[in-house]
mmCIF file with all atom_site columns, C-alpha atoms in Angstrom:
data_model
loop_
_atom_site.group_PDB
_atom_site.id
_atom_site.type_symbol
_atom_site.label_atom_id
_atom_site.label_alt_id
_atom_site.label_comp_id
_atom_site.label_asym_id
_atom_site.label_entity_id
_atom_site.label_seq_id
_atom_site.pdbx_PDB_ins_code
_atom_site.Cartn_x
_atom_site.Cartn_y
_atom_site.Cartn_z
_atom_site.occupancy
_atom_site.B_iso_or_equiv
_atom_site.pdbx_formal_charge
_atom_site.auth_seq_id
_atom_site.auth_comp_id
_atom_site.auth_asym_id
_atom_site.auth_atom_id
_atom_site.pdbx_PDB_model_num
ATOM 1   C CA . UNK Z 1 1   ? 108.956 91.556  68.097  1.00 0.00 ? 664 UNK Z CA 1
ATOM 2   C CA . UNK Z 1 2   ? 105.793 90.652  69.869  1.00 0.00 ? 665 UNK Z CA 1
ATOM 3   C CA . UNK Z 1 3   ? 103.663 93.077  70.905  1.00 0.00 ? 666 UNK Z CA 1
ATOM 4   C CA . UNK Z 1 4   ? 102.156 92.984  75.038  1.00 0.00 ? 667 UNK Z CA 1
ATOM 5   C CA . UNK Z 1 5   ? 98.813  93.992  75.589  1.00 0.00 ? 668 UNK Z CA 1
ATOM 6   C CA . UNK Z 1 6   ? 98.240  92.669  78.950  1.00 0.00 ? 669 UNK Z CA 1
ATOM 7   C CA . UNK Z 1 7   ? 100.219 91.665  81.548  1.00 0.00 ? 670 UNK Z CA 1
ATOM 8   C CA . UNK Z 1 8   ? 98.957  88.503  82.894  1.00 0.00 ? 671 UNK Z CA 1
ATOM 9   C CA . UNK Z 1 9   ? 97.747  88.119  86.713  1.00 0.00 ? 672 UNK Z CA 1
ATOM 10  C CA . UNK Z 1 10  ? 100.813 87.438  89.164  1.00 0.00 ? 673 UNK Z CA 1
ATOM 11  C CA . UNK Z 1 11  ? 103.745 87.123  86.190  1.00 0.00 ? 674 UNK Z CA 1
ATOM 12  C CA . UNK Z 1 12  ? 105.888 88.866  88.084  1.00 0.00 ? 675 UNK Z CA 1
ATOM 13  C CA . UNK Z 1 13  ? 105.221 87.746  91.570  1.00 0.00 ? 676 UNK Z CA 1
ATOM 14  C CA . UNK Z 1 14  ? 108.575 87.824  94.437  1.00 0.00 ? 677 UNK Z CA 1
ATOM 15  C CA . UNK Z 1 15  ? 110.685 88.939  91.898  1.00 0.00 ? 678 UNK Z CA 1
ATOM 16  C CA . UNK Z 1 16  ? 113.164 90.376  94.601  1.00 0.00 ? 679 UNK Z CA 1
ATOM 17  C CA . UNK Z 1 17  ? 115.975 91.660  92.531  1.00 0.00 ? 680 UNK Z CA 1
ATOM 18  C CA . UNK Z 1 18  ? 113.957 94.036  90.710  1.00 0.00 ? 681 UNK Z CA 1
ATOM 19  C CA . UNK Z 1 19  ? 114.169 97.585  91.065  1.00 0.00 ? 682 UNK Z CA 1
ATOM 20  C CA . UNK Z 1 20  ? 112.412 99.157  87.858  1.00 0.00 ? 683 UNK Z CA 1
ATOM 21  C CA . UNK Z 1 21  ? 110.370 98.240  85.109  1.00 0.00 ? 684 UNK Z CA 1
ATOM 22  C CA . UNK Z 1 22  ? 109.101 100.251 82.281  1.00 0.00 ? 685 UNK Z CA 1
ATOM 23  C CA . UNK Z 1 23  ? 105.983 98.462  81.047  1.00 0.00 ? 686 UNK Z CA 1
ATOM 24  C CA . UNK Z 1 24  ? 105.688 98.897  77.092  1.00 0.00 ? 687 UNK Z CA 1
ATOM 25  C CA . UNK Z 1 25  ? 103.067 101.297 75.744  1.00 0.00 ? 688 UNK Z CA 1
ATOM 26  C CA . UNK Z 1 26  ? 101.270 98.411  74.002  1.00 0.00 ? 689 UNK Z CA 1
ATOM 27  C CA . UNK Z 1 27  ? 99.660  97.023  77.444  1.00 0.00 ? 690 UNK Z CA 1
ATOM 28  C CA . UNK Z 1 28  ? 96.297  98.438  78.796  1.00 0.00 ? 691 UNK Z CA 1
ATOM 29  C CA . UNK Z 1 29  ? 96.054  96.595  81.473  1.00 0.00 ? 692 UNK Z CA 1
ATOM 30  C CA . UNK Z 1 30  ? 97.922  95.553  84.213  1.00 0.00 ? 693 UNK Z CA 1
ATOM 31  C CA . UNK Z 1 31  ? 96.962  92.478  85.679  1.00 0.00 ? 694 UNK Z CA 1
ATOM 32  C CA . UNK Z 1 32  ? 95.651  91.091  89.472  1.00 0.00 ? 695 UNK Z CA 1
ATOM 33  C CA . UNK Z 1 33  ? 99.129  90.702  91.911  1.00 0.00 ? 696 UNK Z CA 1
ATOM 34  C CA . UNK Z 1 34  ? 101.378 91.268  88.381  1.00 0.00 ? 697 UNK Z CA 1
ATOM 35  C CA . UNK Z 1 35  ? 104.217 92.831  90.654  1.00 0.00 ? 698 UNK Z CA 1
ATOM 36  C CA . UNK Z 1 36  ? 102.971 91.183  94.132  1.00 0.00 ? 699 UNK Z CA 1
ATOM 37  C CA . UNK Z 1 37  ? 105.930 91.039  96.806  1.00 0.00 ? 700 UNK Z CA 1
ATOM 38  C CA . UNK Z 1 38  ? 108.340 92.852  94.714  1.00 0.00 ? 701 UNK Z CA 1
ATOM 39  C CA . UNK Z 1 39  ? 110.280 93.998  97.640  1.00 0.00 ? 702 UNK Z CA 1
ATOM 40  C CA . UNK Z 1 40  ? 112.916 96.139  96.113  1.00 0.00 ? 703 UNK Z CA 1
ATOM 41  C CA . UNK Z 1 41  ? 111.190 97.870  93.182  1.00 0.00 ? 704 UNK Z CA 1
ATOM 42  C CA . UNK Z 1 42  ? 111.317 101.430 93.572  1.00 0.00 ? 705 UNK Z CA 1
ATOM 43  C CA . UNK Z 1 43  ? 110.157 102.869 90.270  1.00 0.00 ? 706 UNK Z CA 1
ATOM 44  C CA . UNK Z 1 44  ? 107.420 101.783 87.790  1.00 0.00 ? 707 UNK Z CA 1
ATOM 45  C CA . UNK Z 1 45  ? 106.996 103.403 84.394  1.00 0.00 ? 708 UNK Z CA 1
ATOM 46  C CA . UNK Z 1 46  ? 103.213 103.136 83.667  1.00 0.00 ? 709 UNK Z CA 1
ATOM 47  C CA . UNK Z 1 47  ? 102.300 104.356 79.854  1.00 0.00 ? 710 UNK Z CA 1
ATOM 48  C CA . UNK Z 1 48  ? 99.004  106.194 78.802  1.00 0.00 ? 711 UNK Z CA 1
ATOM 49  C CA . UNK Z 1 49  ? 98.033  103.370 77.667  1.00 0.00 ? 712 UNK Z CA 1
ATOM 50  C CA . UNK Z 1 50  ? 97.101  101.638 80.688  1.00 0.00 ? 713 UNK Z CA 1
ATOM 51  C CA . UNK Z 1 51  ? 93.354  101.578 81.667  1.00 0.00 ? 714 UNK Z CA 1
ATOM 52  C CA . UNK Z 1 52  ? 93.355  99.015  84.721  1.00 0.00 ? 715 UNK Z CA 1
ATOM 53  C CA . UNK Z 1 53  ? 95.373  98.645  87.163  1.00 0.00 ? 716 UNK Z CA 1
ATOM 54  C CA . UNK Z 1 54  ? 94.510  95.227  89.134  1.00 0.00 ? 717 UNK Z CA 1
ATOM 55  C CA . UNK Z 1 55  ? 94.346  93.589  92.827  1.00 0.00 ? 718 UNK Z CA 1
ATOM 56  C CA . UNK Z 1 56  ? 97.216  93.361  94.502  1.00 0.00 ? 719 UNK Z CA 1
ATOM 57  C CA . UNK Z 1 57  ? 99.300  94.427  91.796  1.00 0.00 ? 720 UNK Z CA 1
ATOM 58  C CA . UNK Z 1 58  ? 101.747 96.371  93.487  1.00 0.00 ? 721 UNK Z CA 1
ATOM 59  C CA . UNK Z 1 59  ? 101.349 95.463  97.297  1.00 0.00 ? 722 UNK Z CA 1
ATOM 60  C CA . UNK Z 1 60  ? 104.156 94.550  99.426  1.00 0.00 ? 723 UNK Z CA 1
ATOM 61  C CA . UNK Z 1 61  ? 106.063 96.816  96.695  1.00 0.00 ? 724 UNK Z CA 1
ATOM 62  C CA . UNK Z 1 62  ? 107.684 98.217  99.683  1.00 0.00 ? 725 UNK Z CA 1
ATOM 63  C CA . UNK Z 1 63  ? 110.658 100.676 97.786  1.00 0.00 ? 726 UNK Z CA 1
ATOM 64  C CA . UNK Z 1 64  ? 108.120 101.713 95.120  1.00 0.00 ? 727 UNK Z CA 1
ATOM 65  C CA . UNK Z 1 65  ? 108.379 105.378 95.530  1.00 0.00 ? 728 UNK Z CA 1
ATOM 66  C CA . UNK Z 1 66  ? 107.059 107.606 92.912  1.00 0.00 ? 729 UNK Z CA 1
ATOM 67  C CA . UNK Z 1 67  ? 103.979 106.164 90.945  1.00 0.00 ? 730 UNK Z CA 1
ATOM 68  C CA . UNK Z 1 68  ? 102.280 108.499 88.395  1.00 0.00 ? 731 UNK Z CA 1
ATOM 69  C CA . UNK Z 1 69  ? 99.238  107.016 87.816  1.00 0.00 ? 732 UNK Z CA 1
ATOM 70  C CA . UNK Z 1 70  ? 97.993  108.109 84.022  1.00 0.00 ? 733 UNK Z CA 1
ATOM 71  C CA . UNK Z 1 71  ? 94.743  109.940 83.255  1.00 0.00 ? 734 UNK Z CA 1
ATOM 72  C CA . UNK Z 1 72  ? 93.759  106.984 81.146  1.00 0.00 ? 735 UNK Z CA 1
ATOM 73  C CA . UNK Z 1 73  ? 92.847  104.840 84.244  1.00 0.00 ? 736 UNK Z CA 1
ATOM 74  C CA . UNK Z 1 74  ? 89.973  103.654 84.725  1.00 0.00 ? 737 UNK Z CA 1
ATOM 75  C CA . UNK Z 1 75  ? 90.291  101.511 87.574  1.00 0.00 ? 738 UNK Z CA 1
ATOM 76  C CA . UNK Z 1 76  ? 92.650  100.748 90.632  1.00 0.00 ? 739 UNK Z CA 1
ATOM 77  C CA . UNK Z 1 77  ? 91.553  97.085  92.120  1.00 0.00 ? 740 UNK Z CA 1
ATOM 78  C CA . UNK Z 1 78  ? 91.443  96.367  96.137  1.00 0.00 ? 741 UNK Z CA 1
ATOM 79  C CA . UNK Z 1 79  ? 95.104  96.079  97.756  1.00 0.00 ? 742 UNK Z CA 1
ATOM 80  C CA . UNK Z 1 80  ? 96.655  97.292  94.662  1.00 0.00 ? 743 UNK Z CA 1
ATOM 81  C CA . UNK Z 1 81  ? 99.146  99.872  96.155  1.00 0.00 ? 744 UNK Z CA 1
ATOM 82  C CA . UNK Z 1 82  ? 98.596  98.099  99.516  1.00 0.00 ? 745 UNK Z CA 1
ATOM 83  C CA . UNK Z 1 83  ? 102.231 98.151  102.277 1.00 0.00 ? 746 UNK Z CA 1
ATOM 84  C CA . UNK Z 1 84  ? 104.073 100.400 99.491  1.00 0.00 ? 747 UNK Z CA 1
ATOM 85  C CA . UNK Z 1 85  ? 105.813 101.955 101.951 1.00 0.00 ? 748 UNK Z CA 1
ATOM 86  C CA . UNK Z 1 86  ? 107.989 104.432 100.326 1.00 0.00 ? 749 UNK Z CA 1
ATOM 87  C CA . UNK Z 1 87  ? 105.248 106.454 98.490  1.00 0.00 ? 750 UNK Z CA 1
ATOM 88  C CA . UNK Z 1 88  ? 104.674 109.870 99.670  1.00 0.00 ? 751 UNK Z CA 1
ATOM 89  C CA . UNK Z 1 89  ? 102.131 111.336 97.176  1.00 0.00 ? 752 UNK Z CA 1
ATOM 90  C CA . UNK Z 1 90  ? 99.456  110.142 94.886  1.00 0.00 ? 753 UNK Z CA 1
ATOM 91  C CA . UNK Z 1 91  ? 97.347  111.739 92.581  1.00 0.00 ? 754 UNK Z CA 1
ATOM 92  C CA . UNK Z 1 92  ? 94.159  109.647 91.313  1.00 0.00 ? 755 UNK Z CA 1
ATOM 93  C CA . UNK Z 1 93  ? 92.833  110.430 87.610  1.00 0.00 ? 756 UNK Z CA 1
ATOM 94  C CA . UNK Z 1 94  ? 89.709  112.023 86.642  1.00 0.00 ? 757 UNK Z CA 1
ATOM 95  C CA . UNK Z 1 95  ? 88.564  108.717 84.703  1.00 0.00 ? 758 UNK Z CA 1
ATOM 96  C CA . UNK Z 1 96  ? 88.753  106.674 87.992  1.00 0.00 ? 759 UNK Z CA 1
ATOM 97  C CA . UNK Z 1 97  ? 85.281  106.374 89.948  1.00 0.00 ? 760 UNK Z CA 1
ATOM 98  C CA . UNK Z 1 98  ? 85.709  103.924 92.557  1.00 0.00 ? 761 UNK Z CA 1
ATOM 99  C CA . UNK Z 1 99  ? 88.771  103.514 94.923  1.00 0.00 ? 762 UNK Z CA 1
ATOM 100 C CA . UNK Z 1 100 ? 88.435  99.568  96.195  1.00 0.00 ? 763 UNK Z CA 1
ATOM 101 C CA . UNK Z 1 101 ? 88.795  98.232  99.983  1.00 0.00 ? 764 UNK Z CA 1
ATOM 102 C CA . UNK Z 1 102 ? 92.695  98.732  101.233 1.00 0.00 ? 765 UNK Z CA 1
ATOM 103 C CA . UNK Z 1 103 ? 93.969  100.259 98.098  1.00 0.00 ? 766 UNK Z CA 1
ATOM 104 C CA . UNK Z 1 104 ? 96.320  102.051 99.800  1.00 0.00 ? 767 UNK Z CA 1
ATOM 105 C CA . UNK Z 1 105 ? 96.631  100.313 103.381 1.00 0.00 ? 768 UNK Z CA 1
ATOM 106 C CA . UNK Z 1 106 ? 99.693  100.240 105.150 1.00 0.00 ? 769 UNK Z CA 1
ATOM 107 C CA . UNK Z 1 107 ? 101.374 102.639 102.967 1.00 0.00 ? 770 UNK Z CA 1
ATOM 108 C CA . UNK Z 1 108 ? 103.398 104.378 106.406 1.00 0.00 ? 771 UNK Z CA 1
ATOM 109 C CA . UNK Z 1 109 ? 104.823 107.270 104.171 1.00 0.00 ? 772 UNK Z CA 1
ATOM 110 C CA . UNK Z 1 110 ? 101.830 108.435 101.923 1.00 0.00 ? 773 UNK Z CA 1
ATOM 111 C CA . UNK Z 1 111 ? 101.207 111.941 103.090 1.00 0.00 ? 774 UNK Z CA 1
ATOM 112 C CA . UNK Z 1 112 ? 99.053  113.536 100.394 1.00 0.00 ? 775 UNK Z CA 1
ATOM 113 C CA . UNK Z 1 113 ? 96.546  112.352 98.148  1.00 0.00 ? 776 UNK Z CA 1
ATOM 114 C CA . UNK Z 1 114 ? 94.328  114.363 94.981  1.00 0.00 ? 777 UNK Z CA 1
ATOM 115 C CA . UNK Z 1 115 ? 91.180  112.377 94.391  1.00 0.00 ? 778 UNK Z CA 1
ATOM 116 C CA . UNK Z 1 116 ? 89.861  113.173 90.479  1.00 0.00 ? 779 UNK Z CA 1
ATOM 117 C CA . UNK Z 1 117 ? 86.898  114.797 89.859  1.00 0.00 ? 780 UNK Z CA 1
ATOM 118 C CA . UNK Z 1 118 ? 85.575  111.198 88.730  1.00 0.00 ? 781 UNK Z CA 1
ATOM 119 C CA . UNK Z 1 119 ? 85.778  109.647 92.251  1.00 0.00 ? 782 UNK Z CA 1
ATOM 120 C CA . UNK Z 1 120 ? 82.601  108.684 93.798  1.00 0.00 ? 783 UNK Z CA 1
ATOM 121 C CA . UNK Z 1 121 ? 83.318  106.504 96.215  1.00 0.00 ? 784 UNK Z CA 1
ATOM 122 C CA . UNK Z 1 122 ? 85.994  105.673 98.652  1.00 0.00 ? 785 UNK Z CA 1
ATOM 123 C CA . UNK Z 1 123 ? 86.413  101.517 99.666  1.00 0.00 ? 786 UNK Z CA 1
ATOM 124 C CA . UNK Z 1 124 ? 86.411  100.010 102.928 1.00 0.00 ? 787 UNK Z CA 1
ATOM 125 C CA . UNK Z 1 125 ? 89.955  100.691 104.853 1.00 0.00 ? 788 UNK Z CA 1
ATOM 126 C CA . UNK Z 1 126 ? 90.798  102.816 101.642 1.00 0.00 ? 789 UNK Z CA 1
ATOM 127 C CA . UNK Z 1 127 ? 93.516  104.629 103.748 1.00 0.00 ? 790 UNK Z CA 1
ATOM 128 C CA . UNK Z 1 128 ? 93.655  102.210 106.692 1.00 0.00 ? 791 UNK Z CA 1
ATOM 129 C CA . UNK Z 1 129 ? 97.232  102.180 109.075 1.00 0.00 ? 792 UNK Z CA 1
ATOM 130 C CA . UNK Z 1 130 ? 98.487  105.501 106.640 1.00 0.00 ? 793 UNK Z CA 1
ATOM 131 C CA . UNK Z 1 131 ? 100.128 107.087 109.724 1.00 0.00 ? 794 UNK Z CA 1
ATOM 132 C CA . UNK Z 1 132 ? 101.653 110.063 107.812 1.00 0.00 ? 795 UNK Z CA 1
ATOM 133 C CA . UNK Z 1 133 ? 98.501  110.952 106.143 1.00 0.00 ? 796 UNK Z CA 1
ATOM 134 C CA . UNK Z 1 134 ? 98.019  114.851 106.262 1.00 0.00 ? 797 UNK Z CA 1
ATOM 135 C CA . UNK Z 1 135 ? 96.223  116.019 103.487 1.00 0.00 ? 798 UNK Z CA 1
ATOM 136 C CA . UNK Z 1 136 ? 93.102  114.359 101.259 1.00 0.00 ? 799 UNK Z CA 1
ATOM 137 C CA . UNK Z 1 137 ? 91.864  116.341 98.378  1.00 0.00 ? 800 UNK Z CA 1
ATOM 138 C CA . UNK Z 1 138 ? 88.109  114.818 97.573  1.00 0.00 ? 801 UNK Z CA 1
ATOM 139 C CA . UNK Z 1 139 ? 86.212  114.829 94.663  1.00 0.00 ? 802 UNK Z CA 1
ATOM 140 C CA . UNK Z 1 140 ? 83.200  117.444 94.425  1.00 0.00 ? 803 UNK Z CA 1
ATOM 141 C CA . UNK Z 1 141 ? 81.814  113.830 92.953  1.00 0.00 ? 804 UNK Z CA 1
ATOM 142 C CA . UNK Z 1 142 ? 82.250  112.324 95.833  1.00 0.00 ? 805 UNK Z CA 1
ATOM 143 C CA . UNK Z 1 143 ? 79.389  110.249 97.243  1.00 0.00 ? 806 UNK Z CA 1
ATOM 144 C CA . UNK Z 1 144 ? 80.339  107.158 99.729  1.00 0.00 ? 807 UNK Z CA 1
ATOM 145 C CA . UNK Z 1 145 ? 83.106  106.565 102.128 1.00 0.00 ? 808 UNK Z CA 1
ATOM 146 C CA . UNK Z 1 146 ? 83.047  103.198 103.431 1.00 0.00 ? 809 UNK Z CA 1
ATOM 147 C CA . UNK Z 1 147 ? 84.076  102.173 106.974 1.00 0.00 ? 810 UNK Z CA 1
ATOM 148 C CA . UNK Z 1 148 ? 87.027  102.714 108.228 1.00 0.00 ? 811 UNK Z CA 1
ATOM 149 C CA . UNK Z 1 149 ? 88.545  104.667 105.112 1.00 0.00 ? 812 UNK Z CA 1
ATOM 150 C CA . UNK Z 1 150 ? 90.596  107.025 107.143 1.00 0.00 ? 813 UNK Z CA 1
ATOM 151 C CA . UNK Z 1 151 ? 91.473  104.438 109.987 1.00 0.00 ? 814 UNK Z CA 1
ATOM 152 C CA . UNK Z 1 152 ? 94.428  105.152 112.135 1.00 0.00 ? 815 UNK Z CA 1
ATOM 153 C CA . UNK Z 1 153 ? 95.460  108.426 109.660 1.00 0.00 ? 816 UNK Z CA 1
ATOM 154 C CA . UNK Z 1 154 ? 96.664  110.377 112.879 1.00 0.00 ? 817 UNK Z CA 1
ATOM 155 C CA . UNK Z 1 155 ? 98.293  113.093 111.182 1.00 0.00 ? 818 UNK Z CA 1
ATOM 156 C CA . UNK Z 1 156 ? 95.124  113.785 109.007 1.00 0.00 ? 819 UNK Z CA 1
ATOM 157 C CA . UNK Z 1 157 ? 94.557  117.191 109.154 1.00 0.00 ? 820 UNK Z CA 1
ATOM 158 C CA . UNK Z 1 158 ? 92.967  118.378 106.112 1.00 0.00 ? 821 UNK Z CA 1
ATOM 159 C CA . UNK Z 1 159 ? 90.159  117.049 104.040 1.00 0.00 ? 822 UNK Z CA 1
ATOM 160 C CA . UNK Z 1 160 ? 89.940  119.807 101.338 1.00 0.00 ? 823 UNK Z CA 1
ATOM 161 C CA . UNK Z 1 161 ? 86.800  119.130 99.698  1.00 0.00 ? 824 UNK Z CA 1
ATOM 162 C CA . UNK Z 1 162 ? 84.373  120.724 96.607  1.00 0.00 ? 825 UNK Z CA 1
ATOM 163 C CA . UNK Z 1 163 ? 81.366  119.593 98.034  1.00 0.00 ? 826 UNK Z CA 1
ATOM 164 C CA . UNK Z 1 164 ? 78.105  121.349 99.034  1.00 0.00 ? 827 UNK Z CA 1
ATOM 165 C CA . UNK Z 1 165 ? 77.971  122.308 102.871 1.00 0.00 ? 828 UNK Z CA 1
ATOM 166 C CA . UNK Z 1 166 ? 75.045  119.725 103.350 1.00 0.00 ? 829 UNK Z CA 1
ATOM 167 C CA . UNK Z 1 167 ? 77.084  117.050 101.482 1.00 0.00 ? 830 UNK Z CA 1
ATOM 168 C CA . UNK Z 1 168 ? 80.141  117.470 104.546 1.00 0.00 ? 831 UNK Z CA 1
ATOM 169 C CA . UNK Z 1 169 ? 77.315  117.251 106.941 1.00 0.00 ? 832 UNK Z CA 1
ATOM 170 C CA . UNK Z 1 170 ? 76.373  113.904 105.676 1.00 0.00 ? 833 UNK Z CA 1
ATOM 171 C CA . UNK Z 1 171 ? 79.499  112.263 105.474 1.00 0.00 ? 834 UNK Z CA 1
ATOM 172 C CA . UNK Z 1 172 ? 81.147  113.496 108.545 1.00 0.00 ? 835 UNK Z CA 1
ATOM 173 C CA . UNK Z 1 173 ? 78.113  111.999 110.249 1.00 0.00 ? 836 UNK Z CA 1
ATOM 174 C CA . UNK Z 1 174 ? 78.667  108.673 108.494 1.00 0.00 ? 837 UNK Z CA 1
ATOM 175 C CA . UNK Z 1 175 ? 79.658  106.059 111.657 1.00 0.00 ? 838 UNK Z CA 1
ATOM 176 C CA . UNK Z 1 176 ? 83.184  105.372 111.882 1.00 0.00 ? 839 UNK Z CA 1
ATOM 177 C CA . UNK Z 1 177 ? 84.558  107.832 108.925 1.00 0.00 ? 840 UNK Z CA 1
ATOM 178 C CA . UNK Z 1 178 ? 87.490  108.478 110.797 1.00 0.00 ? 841 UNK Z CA 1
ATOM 179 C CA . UNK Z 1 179 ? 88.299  105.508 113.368 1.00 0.00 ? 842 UNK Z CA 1
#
């Protein structure tokens, strides 16, 4: 047997007939576009292993529909959940500090999303084009949200958030938080 630690950028790029994988518990790290275009995968078993999740990794995963993210993530790379248009929920882990630009863009059906106490800041078009967006729950951590993060999120109707009064002052005057 050989034994994965790392799944190499884009190894599994347009692989169209695949619906699931179950990535071994040997691999940390999953790399940049590693399941890019996989139109019809629907489920993805990440281990507790894993500590990076890459760019692009799972965009234009448009079936993907339930992705439990493990608390041993560290990081989530720009695009990486980008057009995965089946996903309804997401919960972030603790361990994760910085969401990257369009990590969740496009995804039509996300309508909630936990942000771990470890999130500080929230990328450029995080949320960008998530129509069915209701409900954000922020990090009492949280420090920056770039441009644009909630962009388009017309159903947002709920930012439940830890932070100190004078903290949602600042941000909701940040320019262009919402559109």
């Amino acid at each position: 047997w050989i034994k994965i630690f790392h799944i190499s950028h884009h190894i599994q790029t347009n692989l169209t007939n695949l619906t699931s994988i179950n990535i071994p518990s040997s691999v940390s790290e999953i790399g940049d576009g590693c399941f890019y275009n996989c139109v019809n995968l629907e489920e993805v078993n990440i281990p507790n292993a894993i500590t990076a999740i890459g760019a692009t990794c799972f965009r234009y995963c448009y079936k993907l529909k339930n992705v439990d993210i493990p608390e041993t993530v560290e990081s989530i790379g720009n695009f990486a959940f980008a057009q995965c248009k089946a996903i309804t929920e997401i919960r972030i882990p603790d361990k994760v500090k910085e969401l990257g630009d369009c990590t969740f863009q496009l995804c039509d059906n996300l309508k909630s999303v936990y942000l771990g106490d470890g999130v500080e800041i929230l990328g450029f078009s995080l949320f960008v084009n998530c129509k069915s967006l209701a409900n954000v729950t922020v990090s009492p951590n949280l420090k920056t949200i770039e441009h644009y993060a909630f962009k388009n999120c017309k159903k947002l109707e709920i930012i439940q958030t830890y932070l100190k009064s004078e903290d949602v002052k600042n941000l909701s005057e940040y320019q262009n938080f919402y559109y």
